[in-house]
Tab-separated table of C-alpha atoms in Angstrom:
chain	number	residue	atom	x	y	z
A	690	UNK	CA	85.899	87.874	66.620
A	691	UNK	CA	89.611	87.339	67.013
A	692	UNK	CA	91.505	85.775	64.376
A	693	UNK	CA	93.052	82.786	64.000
A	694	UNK	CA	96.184	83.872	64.146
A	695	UNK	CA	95.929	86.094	66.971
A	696	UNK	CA	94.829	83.555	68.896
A	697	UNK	CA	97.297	80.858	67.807
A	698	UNK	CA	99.747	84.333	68.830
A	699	UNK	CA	98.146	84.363	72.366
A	700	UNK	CA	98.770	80.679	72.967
A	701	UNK	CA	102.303	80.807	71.592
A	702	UNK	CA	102.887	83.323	74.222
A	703	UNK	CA	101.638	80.979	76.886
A	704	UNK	CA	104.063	78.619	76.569
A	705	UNK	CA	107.260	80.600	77.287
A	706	UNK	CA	105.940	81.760	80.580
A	707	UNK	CA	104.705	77.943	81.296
A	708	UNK	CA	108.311	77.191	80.630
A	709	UNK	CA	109.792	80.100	82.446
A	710	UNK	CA	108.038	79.506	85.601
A	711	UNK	CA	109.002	75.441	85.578
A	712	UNK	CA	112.233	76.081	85.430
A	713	UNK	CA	111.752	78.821	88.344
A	714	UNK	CA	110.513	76.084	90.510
A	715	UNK	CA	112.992	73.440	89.275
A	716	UNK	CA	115.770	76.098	90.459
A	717	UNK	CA	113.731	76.707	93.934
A	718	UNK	CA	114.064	73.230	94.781
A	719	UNK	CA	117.629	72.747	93.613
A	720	UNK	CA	119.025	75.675	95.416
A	721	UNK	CA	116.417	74.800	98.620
A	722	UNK	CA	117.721	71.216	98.426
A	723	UNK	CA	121.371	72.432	98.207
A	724	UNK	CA	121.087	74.811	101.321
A	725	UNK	CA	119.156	72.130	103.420
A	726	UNK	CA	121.830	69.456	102.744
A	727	UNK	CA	124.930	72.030	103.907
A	728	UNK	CA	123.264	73.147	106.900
A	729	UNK	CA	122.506	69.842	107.968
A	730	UNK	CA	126.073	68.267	107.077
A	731	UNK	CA	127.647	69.373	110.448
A	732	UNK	CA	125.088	67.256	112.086
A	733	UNK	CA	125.990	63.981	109.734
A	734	UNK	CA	129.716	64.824	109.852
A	735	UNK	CA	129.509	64.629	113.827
A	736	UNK	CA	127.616	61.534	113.263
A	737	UNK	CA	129.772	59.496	111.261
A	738	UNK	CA	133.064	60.458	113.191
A	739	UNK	CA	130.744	58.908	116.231
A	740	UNK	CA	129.669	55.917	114.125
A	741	UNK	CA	133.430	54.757	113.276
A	742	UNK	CA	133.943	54.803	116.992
A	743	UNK	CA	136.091	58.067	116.895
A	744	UNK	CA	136.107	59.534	120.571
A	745	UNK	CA	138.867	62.370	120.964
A	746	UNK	CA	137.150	63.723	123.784
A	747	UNK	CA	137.096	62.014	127.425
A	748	UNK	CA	134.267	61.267	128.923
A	749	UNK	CA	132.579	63.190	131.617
A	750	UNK	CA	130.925	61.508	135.137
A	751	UNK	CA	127.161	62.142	135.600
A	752	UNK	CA	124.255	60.320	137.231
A	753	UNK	CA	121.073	59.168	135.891
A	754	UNK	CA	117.773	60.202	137.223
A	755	UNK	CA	117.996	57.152	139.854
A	756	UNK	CA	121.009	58.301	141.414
A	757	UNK	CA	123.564	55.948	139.751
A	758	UNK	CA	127.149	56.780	138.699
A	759	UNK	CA	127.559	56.679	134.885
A	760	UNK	CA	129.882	58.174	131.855
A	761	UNK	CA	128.708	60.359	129.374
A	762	UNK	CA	130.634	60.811	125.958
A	763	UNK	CA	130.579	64.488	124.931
A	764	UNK	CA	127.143	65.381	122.790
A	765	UNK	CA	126.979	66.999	119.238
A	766	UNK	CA	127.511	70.355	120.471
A	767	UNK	CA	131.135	69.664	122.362
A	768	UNK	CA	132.632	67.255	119.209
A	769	UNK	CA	131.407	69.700	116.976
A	770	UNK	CA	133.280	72.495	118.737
A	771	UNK	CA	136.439	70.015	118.454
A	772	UNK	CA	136.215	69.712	115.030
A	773	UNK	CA	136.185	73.569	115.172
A	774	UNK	CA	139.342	73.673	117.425
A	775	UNK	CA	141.395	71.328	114.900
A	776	UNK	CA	140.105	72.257	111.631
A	777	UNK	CA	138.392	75.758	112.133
A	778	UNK	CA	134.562	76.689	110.849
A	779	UNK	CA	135.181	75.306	107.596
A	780	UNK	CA	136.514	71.762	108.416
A	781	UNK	CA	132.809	71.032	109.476
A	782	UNK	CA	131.954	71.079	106.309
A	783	UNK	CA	134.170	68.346	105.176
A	784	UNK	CA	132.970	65.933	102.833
A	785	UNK	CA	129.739	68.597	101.807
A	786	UNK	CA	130.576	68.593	97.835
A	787	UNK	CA	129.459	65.106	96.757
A	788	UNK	CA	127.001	65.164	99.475
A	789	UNK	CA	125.110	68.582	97.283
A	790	UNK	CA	126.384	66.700	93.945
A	791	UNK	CA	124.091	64.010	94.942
A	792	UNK	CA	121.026	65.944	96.430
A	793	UNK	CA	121.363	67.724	92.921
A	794	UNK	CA	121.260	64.693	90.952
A	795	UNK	CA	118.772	63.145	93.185
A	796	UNK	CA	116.579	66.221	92.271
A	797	UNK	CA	116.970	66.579	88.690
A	798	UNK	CA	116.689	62.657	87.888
A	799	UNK	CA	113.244	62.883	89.998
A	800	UNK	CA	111.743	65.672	87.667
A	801	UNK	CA	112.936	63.865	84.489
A	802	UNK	CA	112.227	60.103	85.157
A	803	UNK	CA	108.582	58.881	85.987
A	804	UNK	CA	109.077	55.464	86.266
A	805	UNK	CA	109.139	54.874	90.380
A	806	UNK	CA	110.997	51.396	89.617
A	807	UNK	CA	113.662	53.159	87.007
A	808	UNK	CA	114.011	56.360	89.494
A	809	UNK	CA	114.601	54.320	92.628
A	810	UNK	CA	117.395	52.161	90.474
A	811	UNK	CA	119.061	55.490	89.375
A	812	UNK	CA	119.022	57.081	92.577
A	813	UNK	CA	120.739	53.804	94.595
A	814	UNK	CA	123.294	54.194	91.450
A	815	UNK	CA	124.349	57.746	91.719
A	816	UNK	CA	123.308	58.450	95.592
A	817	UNK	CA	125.938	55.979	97.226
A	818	UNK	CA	128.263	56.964	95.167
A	819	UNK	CA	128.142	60.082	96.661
A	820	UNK	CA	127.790	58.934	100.101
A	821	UNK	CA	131.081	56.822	99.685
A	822	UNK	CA	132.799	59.723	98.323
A	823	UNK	CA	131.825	62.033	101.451
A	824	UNK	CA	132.281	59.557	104.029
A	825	UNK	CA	135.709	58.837	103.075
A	826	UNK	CA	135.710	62.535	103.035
A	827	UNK	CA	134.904	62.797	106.543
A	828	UNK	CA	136.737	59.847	107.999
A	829	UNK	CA	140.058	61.455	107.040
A	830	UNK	CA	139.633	63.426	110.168
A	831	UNK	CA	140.543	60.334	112.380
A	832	UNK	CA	143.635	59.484	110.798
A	833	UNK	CA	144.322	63.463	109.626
A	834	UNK	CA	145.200	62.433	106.043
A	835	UNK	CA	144.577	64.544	102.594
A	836	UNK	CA	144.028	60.634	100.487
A	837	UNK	CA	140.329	62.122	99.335
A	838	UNK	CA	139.680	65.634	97.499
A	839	UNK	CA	137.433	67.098	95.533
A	840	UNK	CA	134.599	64.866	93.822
A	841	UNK	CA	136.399	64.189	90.545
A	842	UNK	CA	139.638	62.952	92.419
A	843	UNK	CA	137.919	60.772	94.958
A	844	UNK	CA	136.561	59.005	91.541
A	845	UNK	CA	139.859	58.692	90.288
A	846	UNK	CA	141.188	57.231	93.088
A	847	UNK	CA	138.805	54.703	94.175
A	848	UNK	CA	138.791	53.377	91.011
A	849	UNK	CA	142.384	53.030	90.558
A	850	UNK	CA	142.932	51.069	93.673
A	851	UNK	CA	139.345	49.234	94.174
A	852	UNK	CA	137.908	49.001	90.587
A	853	UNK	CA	134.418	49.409	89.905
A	854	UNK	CA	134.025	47.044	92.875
A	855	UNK	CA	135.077	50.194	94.833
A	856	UNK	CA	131.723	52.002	94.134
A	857	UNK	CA	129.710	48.980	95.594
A	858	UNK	CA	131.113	48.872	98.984
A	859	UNK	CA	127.976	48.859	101.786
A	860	UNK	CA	125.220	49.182	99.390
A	861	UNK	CA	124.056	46.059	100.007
A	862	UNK	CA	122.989	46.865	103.504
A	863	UNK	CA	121.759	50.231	102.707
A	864	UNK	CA	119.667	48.859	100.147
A	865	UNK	CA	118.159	46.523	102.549
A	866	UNK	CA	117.592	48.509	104.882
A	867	UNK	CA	116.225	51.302	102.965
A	868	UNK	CA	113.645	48.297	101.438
A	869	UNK	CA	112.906	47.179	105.007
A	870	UNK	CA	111.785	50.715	105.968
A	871	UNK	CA	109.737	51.258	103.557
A	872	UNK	CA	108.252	47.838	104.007
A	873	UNK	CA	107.350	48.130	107.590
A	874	UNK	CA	106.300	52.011	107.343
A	875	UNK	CA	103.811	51.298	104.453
A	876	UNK	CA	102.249	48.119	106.530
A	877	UNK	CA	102.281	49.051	109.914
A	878	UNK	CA	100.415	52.432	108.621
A	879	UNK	CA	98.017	50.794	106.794
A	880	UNK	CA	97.298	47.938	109.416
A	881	UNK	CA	96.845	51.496	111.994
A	882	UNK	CA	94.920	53.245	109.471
A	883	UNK	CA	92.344	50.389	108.667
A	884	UNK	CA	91.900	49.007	111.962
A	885	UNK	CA	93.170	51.474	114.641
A	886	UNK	CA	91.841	54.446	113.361
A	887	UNK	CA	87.568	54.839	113.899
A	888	UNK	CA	85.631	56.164	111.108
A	889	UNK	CA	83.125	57.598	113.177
A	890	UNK	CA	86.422	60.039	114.929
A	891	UNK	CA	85.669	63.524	113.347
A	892	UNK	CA	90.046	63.711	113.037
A	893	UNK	CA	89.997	60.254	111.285
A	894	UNK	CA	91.796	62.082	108.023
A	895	UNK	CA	94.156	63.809	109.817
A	896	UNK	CA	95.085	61.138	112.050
A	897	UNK	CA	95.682	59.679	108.996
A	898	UNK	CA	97.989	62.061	107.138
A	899	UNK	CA	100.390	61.554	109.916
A	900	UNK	CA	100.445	57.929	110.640
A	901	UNK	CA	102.976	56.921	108.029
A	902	UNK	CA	105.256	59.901	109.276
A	903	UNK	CA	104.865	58.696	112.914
A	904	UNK	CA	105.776	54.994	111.883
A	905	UNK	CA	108.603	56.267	109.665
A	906	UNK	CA	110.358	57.593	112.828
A	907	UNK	CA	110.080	54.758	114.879
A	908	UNK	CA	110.540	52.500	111.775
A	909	UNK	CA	114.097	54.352	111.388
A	910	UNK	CA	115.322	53.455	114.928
A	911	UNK	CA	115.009	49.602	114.120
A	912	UNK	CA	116.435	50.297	110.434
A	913	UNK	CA	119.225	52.305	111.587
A	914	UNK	CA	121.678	49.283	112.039
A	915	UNK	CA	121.824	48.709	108.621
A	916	UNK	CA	122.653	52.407	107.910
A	917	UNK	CA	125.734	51.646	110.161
A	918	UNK	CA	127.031	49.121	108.816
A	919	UNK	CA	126.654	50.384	105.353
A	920	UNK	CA	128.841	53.443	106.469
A	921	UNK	CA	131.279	51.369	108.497
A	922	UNK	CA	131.688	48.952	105.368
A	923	UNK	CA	132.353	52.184	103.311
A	924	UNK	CA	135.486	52.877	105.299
A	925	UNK	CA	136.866	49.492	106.040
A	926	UNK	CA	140.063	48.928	104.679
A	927	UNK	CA	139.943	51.469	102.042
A	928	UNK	CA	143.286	53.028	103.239
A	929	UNK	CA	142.153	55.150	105.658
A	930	UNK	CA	142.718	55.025	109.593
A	931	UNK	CA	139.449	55.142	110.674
A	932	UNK	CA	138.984	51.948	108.388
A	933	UNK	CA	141.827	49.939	109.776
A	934	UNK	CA	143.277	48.548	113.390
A	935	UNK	CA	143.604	49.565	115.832
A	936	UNK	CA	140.666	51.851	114.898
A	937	UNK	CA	138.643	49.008	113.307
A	938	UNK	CA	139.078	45.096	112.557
A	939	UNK	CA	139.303	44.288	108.640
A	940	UNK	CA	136.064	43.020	107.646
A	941	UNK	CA	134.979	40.467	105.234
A	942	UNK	CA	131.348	41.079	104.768
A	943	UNK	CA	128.801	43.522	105.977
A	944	UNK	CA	127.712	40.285	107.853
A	945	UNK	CA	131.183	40.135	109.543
A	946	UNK	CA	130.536	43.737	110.350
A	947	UNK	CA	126.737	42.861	111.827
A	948	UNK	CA	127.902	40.167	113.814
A	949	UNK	CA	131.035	42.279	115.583
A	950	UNK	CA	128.804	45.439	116.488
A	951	UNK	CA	126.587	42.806	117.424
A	952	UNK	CA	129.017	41.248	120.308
A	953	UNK	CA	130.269	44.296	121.119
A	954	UNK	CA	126.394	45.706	121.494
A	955	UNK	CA	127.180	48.964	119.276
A	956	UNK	CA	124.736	48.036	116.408
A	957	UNK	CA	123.240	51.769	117.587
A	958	UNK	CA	126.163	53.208	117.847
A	959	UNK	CA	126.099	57.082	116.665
A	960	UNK	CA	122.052	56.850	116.552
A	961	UNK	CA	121.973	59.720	119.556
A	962	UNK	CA	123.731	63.004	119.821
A	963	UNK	CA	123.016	63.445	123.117
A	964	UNK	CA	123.489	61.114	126.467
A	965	UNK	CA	125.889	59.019	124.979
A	966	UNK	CA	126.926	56.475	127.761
A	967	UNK	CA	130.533	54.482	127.774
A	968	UNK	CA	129.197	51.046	126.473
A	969	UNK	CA	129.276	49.203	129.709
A	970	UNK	CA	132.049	46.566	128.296
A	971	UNK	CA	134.421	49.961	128.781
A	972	UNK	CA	132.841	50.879	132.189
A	973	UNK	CA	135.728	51.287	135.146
A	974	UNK	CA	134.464	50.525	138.598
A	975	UNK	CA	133.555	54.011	140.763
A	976	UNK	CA	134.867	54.215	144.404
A	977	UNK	CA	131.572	55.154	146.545
């Protein structure tokens, strides 16, 4: 019979490698988070240059699949290669640091707080932070200026010239909208999954799985005006040329904002990467 001790010994040495390999998997998902969020960044970059109406590039003349005469805006691929021209590999990365800074401290505050309520407050606190810090970031390619830095400057300089007010720009709409998604996802897959879905169909429990993934894609195209606004609102007339005429009216609310896009019919504006047609306001008239 082993002893006590060599058995309090044994499970002494448990908990070290318990330890070790939590903190493995804590580093996994930091690093895995990291690289996800840079190589994705290019695509968000192109995205938000689109979003504040930024259109270096002229458009092209195609033809839809009826035959008719329309204008395409150049696709992802083209305005990325742009960006490449002007700024070189690197200036697609623009804006990247707080954008990792936040995925980091999304990830971290996740693994420490339980509380769904208390983790969902945090994250809205320190996430658009972030996000205002790298879209400023990445609207300084409109205008070409150097106002925004590194992460510790960008702090330091929206709060000297906007206060603590400065860190609350557009989070009311992305809150809403994030609330709203999350609303309709959750009921429109449990309204499919409880009626839609037959108990007697052998796949019943797959279908399942995948309904509130489905929903949350089509849920995100009806969301995604309030994601626009939010990022337009964190730009407007914070010093920056993509945030000021001619470029962009001076809002007074995100509601100001809503109700422009609205009349102008861009509340999707930026939601495609591909396709991208002249609004028809801008349309010229094509000899036949």
């Amino acid at each position: 019979m082993e002893s006590v001790e060599n058995l309090s010994g044994q499970a002494a040495g448990v908990e070290p490698d318990t330890t070790r390999t939590s903190v493995d998997v804590d580093t996994a998902v930091l690093l895995l988070g990291a690289g996800v969020t840079a190589i994705t960044h290019p695509l968000l970059y192109v995205k938000l240059l689109i979003q504040v109406g930024h259109e270096p590039l002229p458009p092209t003349v195609g033809t839809t699949m009826f035959g008719r005469r329309v204008l395409y805006l150049p696709g992802f691929f083209s305005y990325a290669q742009h960006i490449v021209k002007v700024d070189g590999k690197t200036g697609l990365f623009r804006g990247l640091s707080p954008r990792i800074a936040s995925s980091v401290i999304s990830t971290v505050v996740r693994g420490k707080v339980r509380q769904v309520k208390l983790y969902t407050g945090l994250k809205h606190f320190v996430f658009w932070r972030c996000i205002i810090m790298s879209v400023r970031c990445m609207a300084q390619f409109v205008g070409r200026e150097v106002k925004y830095g590194g992460i510790f400057s960008c702090i330091i300089k929206i709060f000297k010239e906007e206060g603590v007010a400065g860190f609350y720009v557009g989070l009311m709409p992305h809150v809403l909208g994030e609330v709203l998604f999350l609303w309709c996802c959750n009921l429109l897959a449990h309204f499919i999954n409880t009626y839609a879905v037959d108990e007697n169909f052998t796949q019943a429990s797959a279908v399942r799985s995948y309904t509130k993934f489905v929903m949350g894609i089509a849920v995100s195209v009806l969301t995604y005006p309030f994601m626009l606004v939010a990022d337009l609102m964190a730009v407007n007339n914070c010093g920056l040329a993509a945030g000021l005429p001619p470029h962009s009216p001076i809002f007074k609310s995100w509601l100001h904002c809503w109700d422009h896009l609205s009349q102008k019919g861009l509340l999707f504006r930026g939601s495609s990467f591909f396709f991208r047609r002249v609004p028809v306001t801008s349309l010229p008239s094509f000899n036949e």
